[in-house]
Coordinates of C-alpha atoms and ligand atoms in Angstrom, one line a residue:
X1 CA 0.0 0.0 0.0
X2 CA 1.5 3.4 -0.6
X3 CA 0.9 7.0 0.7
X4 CA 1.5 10.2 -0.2
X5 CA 4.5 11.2 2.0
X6 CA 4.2 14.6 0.3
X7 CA 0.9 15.1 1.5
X8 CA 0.7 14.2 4.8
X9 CA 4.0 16.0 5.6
X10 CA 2.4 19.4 3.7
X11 CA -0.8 18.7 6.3
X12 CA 1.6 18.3 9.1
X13 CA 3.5 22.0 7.6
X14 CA 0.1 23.3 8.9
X15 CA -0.4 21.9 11.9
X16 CA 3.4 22.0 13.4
X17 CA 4.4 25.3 11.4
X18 CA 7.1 25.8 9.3
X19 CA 9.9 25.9 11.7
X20 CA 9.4 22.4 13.0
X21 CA 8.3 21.1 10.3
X22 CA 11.6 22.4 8.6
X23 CA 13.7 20.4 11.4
X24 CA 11.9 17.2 12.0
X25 CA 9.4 16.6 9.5
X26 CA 11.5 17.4 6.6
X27 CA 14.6 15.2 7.2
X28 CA 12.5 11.8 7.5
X29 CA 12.1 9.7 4.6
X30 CA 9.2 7.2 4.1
X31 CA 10.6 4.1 3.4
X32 CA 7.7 1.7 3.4
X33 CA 4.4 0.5 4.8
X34 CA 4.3 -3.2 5.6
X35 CA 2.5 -4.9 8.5
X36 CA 1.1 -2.0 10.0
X37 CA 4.3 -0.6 10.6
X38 CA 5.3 2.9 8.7
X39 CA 9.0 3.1 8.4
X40 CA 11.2 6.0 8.1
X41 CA 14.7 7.0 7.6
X42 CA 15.9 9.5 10.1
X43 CA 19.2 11.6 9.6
X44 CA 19.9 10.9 13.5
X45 CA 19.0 9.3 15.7
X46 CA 18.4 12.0 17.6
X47 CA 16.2 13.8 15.1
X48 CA 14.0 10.2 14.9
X49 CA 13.6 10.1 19.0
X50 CA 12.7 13.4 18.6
X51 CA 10.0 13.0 16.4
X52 CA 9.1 9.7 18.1
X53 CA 8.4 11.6 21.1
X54 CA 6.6 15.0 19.8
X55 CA 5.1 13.9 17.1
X56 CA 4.7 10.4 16.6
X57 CA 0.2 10.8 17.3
X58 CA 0.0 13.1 14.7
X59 CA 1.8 11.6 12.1
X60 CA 0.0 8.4 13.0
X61 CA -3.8 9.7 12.7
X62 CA -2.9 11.5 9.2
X63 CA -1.3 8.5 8.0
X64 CA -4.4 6.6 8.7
X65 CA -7.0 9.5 7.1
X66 CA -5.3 9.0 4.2
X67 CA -6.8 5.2 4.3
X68 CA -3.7 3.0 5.2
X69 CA -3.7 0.6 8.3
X70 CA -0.9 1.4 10.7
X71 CA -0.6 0.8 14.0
X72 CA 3.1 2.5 14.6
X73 CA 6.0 4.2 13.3
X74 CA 9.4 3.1 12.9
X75 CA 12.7 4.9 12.4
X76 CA 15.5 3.8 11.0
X77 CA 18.6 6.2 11.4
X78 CA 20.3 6.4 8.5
X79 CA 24.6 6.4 9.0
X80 CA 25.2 9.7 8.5
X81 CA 29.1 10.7 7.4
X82 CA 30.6 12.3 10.1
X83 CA 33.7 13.0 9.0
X84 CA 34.7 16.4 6.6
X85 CA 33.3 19.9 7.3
X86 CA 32.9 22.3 9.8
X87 CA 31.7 20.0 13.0
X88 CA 30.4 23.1 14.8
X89 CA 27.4 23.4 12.5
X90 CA 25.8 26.3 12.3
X91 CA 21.8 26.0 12.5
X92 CA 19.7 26.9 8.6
X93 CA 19.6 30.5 8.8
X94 CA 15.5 29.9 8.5
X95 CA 15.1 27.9 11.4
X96 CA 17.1 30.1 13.9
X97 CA 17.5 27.4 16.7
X98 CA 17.6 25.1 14.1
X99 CA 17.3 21.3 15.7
X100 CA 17.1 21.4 19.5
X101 CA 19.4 23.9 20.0
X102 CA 22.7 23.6 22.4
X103 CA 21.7 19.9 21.6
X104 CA 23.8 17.3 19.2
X105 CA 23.2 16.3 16.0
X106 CA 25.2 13.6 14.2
X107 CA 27.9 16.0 13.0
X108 CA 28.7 18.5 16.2
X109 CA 26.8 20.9 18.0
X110 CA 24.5 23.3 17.3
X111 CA 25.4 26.6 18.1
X112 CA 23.3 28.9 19.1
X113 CA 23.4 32.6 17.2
X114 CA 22.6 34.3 20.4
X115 CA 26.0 33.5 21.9
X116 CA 28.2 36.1 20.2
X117 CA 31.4 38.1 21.1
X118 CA 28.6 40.9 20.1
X119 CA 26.5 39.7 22.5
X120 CA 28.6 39.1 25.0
X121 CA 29.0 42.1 27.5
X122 CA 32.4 42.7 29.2
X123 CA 33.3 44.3 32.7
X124 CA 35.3 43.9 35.5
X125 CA 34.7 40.5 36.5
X126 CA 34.4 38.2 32.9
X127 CA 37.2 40.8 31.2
X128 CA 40.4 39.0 31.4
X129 CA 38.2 35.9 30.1
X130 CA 36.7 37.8 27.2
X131 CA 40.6 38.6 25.9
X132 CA 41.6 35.1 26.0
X133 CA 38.5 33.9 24.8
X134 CA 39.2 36.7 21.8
X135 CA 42.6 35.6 21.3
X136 CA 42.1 32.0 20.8
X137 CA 39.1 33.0 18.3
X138 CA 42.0 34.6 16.3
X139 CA 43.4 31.9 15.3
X140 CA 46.6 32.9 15.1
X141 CA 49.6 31.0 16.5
X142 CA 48.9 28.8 19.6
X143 CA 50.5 30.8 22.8
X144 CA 48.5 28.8 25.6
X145 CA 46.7 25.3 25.3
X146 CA 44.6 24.6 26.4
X147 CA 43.0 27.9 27.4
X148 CA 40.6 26.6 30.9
X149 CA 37.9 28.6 31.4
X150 CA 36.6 28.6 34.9
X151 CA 33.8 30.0 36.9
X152 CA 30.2 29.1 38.5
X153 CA 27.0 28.7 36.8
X154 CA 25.4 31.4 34.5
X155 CA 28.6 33.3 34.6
X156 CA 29.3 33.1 30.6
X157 CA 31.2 30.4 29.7
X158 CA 29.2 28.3 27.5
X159 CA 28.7 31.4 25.8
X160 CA 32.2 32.5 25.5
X161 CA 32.9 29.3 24.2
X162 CA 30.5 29.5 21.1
X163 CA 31.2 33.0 20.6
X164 CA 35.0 31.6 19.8
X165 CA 33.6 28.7 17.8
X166 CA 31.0 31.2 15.6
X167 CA 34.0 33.4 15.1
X168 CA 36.3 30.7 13.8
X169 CA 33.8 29.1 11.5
X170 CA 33.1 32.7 10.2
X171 CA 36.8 33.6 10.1
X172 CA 38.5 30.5 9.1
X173 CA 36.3 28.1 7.0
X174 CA 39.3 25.7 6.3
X175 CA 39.7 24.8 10.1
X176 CA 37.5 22.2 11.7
X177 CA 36.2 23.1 15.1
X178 CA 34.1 20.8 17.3
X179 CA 32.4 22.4 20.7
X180 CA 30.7 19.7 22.5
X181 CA 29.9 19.3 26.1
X182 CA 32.2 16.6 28.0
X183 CA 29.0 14.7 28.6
X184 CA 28.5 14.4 25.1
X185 CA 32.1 13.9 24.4
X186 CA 31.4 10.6 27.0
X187 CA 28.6 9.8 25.4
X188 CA 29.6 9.5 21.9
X189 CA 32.9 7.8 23.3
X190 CA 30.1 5.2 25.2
X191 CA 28.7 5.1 21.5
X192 CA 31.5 4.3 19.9
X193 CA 32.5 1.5 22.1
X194 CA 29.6 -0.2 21.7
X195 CA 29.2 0.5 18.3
X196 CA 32.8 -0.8 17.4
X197 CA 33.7 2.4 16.5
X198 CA 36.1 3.3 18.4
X199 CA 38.5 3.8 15.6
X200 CA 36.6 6.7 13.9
X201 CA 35.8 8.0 17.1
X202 CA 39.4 8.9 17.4
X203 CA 40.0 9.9 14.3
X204 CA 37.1 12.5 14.3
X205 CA 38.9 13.8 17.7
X206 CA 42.1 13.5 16.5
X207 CA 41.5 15.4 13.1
X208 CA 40.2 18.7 14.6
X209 CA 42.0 21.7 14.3
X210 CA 39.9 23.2 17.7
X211 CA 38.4 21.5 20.4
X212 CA 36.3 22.9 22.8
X213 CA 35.0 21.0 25.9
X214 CA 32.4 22.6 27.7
X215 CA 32.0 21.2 31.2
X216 CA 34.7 19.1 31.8
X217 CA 34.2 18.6 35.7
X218 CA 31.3 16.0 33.9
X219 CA 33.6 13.5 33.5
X220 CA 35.4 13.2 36.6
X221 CA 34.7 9.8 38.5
X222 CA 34.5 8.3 34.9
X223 CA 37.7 6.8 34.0
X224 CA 37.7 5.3 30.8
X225 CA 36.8 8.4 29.5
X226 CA 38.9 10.7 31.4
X227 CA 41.6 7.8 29.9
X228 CA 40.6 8.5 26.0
X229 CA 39.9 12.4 26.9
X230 CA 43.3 12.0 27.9
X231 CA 45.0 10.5 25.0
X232 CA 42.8 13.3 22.8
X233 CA 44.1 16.0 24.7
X234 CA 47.8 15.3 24.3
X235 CA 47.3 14.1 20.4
X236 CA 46.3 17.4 19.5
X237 CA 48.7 19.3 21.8
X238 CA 51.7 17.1 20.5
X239 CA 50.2 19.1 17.5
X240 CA 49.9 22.1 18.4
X241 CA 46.2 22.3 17.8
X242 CA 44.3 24.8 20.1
X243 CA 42.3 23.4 22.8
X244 CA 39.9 25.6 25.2
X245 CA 38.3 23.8 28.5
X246 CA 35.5 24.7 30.1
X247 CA 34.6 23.5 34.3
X248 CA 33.1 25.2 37.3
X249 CA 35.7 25.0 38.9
X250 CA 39.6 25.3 38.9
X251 CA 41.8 22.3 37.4
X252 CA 43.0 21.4 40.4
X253 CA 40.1 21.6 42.6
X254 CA 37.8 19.4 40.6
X255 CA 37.6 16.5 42.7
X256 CA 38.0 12.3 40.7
X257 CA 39.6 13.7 38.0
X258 CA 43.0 12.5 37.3
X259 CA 45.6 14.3 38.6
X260 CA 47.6 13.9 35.3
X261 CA 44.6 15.4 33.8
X262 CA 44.7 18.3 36.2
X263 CA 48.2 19.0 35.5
X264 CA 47.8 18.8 32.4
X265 CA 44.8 21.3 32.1
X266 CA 47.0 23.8 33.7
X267 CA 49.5 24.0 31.5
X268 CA 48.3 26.5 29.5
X269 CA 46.2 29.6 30.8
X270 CA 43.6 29.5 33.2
X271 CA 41.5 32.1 33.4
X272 CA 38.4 32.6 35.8
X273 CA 34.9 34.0 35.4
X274 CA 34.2 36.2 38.7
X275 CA 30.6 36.6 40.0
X276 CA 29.1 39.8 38.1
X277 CA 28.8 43.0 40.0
X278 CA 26.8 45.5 39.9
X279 CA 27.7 47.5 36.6
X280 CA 27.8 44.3 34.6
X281 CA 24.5 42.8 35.7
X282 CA 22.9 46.7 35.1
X283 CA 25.1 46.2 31.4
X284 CA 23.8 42.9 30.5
X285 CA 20.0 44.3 31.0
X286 CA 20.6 47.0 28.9
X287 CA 22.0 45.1 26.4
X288 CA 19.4 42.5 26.9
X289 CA 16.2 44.6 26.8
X290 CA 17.8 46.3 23.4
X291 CA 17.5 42.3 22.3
X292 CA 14.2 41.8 23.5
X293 CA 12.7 45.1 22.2
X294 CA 13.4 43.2 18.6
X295 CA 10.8 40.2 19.2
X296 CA 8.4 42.1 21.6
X297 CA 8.1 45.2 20.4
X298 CA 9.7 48.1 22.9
X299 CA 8.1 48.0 25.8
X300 CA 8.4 51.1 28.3
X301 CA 10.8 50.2 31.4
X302 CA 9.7 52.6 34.3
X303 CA 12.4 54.7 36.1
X304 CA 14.9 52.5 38.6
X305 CA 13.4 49.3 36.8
X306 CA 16.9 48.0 35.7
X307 CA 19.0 49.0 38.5
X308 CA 16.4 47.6 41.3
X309 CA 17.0 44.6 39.2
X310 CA 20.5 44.2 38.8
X311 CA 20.7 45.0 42.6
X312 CA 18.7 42.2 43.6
X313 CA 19.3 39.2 41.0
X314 CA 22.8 38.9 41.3
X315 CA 23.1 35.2 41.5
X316 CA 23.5 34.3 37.6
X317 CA 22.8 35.9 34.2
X318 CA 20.8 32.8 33.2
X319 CA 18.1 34.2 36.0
X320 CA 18.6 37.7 35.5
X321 CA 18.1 37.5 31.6
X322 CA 14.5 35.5 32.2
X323 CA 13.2 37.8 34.5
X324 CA 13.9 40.3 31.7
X325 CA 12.2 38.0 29.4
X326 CA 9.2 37.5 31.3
X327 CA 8.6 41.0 32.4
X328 CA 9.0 41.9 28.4
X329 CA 6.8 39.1 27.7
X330 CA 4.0 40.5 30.5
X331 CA 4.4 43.9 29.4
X332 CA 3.5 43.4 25.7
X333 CA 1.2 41.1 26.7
X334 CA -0.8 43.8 28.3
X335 CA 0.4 46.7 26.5
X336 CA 1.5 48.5 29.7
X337 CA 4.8 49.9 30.8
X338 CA 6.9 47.8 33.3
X339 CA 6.5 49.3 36.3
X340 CA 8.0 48.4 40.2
X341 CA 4.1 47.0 40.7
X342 CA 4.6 44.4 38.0
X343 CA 8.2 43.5 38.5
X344 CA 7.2 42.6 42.1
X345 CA 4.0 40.3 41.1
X346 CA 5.4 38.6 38.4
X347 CA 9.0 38.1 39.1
X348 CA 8.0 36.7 43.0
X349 CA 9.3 33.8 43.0
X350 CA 12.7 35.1 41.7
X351 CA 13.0 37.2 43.8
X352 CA 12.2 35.3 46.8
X353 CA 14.9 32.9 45.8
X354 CA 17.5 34.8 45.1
X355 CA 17.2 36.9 48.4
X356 CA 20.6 37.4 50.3
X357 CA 22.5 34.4 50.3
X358 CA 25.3 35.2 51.2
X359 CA 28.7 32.9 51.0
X360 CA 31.7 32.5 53.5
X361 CA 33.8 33.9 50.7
X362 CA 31.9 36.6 50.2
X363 CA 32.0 37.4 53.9
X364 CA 35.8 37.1 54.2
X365 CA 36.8 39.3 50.9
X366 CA 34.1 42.1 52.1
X367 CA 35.9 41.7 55.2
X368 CA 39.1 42.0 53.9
X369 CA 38.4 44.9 51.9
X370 CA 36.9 46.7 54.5
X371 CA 40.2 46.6 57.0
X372 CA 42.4 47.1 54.3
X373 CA 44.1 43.4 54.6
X374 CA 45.0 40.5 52.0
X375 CA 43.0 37.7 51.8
X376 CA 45.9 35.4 52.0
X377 CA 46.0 36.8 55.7
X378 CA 42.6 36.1 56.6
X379 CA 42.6 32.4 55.9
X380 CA 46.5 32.1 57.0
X381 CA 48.0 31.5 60.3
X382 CA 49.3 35.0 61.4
X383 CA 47.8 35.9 64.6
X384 CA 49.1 39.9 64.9
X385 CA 45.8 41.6 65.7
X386 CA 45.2 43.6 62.6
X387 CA 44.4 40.5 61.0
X388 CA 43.6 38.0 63.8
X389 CA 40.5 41.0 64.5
X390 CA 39.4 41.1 60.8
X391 CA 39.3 37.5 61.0
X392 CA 37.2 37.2 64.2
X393 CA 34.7 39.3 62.4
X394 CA 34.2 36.8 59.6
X395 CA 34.3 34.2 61.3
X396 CA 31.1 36.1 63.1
X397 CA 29.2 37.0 60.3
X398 CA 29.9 33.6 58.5
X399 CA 28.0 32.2 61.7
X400 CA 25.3 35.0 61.7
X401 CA 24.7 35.3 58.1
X402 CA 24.7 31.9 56.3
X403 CA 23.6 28.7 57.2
X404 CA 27.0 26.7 57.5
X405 CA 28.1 24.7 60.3
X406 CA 31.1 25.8 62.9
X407 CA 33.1 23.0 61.0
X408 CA 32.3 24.0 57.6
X409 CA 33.0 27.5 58.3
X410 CA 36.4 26.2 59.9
X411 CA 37.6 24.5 56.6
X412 CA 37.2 27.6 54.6
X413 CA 38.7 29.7 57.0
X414 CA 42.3 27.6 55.9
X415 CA 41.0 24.5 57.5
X416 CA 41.0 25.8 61.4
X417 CA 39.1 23.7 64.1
X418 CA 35.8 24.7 64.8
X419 CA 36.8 25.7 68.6
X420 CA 38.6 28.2 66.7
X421 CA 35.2 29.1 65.2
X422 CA 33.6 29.3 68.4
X423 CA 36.0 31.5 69.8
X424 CA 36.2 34.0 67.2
X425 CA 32.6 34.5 67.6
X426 CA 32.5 34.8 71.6
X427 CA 35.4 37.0 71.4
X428 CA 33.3 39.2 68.6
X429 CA 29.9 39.0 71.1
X430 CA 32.2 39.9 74.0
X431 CA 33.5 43.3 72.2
X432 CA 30.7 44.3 70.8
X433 CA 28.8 44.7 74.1
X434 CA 31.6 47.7 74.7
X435 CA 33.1 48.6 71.5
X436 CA 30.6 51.0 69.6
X437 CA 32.9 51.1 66.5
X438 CA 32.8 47.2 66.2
X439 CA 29.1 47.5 66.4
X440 CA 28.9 50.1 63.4
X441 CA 31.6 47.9 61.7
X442 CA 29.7 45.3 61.8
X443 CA 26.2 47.0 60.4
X444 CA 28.1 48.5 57.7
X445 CA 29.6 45.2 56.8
X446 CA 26.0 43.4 57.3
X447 CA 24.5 46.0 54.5
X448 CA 27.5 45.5 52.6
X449 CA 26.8 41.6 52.3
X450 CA 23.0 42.0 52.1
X451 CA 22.4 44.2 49.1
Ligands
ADP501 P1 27.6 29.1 32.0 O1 28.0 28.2 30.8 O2 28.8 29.7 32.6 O3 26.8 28.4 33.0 P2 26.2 30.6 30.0 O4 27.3 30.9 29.1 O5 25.3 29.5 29.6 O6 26.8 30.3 31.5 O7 25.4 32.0 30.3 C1 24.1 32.0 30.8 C2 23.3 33.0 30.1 O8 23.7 34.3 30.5 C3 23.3 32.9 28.6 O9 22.1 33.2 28.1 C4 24.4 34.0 28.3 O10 24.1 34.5 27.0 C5 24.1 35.0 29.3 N1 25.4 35.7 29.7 C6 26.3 35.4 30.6 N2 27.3 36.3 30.7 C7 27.0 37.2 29.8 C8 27.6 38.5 29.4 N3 28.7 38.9 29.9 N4 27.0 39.2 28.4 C9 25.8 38.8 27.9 N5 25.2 37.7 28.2 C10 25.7 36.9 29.2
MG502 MG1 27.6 26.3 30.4

């Protein structure tokens, strides 16, 4: 019995629109209808589980209007060459995300158009990043490999990453750079294993001319990958190919993976991402809402609007940038301005969540700044009392102000013994009940840490 693939995939055009019809319905091929059972040929794997799991009803029900007996789908995914070409792929410039964004298809990883250098906005804390981020995207002779990004979540390096890949595949056409994840990396290793493909799988790796791991602290605890991440890494060092890492952490303090690794990772430069402050979250909304104006329209932001929110989100981009979204979304919505009313009803939960939490670190480098001494000091072992004060006083506020534990707060104070804790804090309760200065030391530092 045959169909008319043509048609049914026009009628699902309608009913999916053309976006997604251009990224899953478009690629599958109808092979045959036997048994019951339509089969089709997907380019991936991925693109037929995809399909399987959105659309697999729909396709089903017009199958069957058009008078053939099926009871399922089947895909059959197609090998796909994965060698040649530009493995960063860069999604059809008519389907903007094009499949799954962020997400891999057969050949690399999809990047996403939003993360540009353009769009990428640099201050104080993400600046030193941003210049070796540009450097490597230059492409010029290889002066640090790898280049190890570091930093916590939402702070810009997935997206400094694919602002280097976009740039190369723009720049340099000839070179072939692959930005996966390292859990993909793992998984596509897993793949390969099974798959008895273990040779290709190197030589993909070991053909690139970039490669770019995002989230390598993924793979510590896993050590046949970290073994063939390994052997990866030093084939394209030995040839001088550029390699940039991403983690959340520093090489060293990302615990299971291999020490060699580690070593290894910090051979070249290692730069980190700091928390934003204040001018660079208030930056990132400006630059954001000048985005978001595009797809919603502009919108009216009331007076203090960006600054209340850059004051109080300061967790992560990834959070500040939806609250944008969803006040821009609101505010179109109902065609009114965004105003200190609406930002409090409809960004609630956000803000609720990301009220004053305040870290041990955070505490001991206010601290620091405040009396005028190094870091270094505060968690080391002098005991002179311009610094064994200072130190008392964090030790205070790291007990008043956050949740942690007398031992826990011991280990990041250089690993002291939670008496020590304990007595730091007495000795702070003790002086305070005299010592009027300490007392308006300690509220300045307290508004300091809460805002
Ligand atoms: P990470 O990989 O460090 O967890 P991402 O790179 O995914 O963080 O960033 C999270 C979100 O915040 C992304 O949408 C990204 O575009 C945005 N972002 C982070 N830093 C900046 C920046 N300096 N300028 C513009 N957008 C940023
Ligand atoms: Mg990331």
């Amino acid at each position: 019995m045959t169909i008319s693939w043509a048609g049914i995939s026009d009628e699902l055009r309608r009913e999916v629109g053309e976006s997604n019809h251009k990224s899953w319905i478009e690629p599958l091929e109808c092979l045959a209808i036997e048994e019951g059972v339509a089969r089709f040929r997907a380019p991936s794997r991925f693109v037929g589980d995809w399909v399987k799991r959105n659309y697999h009803d729909q396709i089903l029900t017009l199958i069957r209007n058009s008078g053939n007996h099926v009871t399922r789908l089947d895909f059959v995914v197609s090998a796909a060459p994965v060698s040649g070409g530009t493995l960063a792929t860069r999604p059809k410039s008519d389907s903007p995300r094009g499949p799954a964004a962020g997400d891999d298809v057969l050949q690399g990883t999809v990047l996403d158009p939003k993360l540009s250098f353009d769009n990428f906005v640099v201050g104080k804390p993400n600046e030193l990043a941003h210049a070796a981020a540009r450097r490597v995207a230059e492409a010029g002779p290889v002066t640090f490999n790898p280049l190890f990004l570091y930093g916590g979540v939402g702070l810009g390096k997935t997206h400094l990453m694919q602002a280097i890949a976009w740039e190369l595949t723009e720049k340099r056409p000839d070179l072939q750079v692959l930005y996966l994840s390292a859990e993909k990396f793992m998984y596509r290793f897993v793949q390969a294993l099974r798959d008895r493909e273990i040779m290709d799988f190197k030589n993909i790796f070991r053909s690139v001319d970039v490669l770019m791991v995002d989230d390598v602290q993924f793979i510590a605890g896993k050590e046949s990958t970290q073994e063939e991440f390994f052997h990866t890494f030093n084939a394209l060092v030995d040839q001088n190919k550029q390699i940039v890492i991403s983690a959340d952490r520093a090489p060293g303090e990302i615990k299971d993976l291999e020490a060699r690794i580690s070593s290894r990772m910090q051979c070249g430069l290692v730069v980190d991402l700091h928390p934003t402050n204040y001018e660079l979250r208030l930056g990132i909304l400006q630059r954001k809402a000048a985005h978001f104006a595009q797809s919603y329209g502009s919108v009216t932001i009331g007076d203090g609007i960006f600054e209340f929110l850059a004051h109080r989100i300061s967790n992560n981009v990834r959070v500040l940038e939806g609250a944008l979204q969803r006040l821009f979304a609101f505010s179109s919505l109902i065609g009114q301005e965004i105003t200190m009313d609406m930002v409090q009803d409809c960004l609630s939960d956000i803000l609720r969540s990301s009220e004053r939490r305040v870290t041990v670190e955070e505490i001991q480098r206010k601290v620091a700044d405040h009396f005028n001494i190094r870091l270094s000091d505060m968690l080391g072992p002098k005991r002179t009392r311009t610094i064994a004060r200072p130190r008392q006083i964090a030790m205070y506020l790291s007990k008043e102000m956050t949740s942690r534990s007398l031992p826990e707060i011991g280990r990041r104070f250089g690993g002291r013994d939670h008496t020590t804790i304990l007595h730091g804090v007495r000795k702070v309760e003790e002086i305070r009940a005299v010592d009027s200065q300490l007392n308006e030391d300690l509220e300045l530092l307290r508004r300091l840490l809460e805002n």
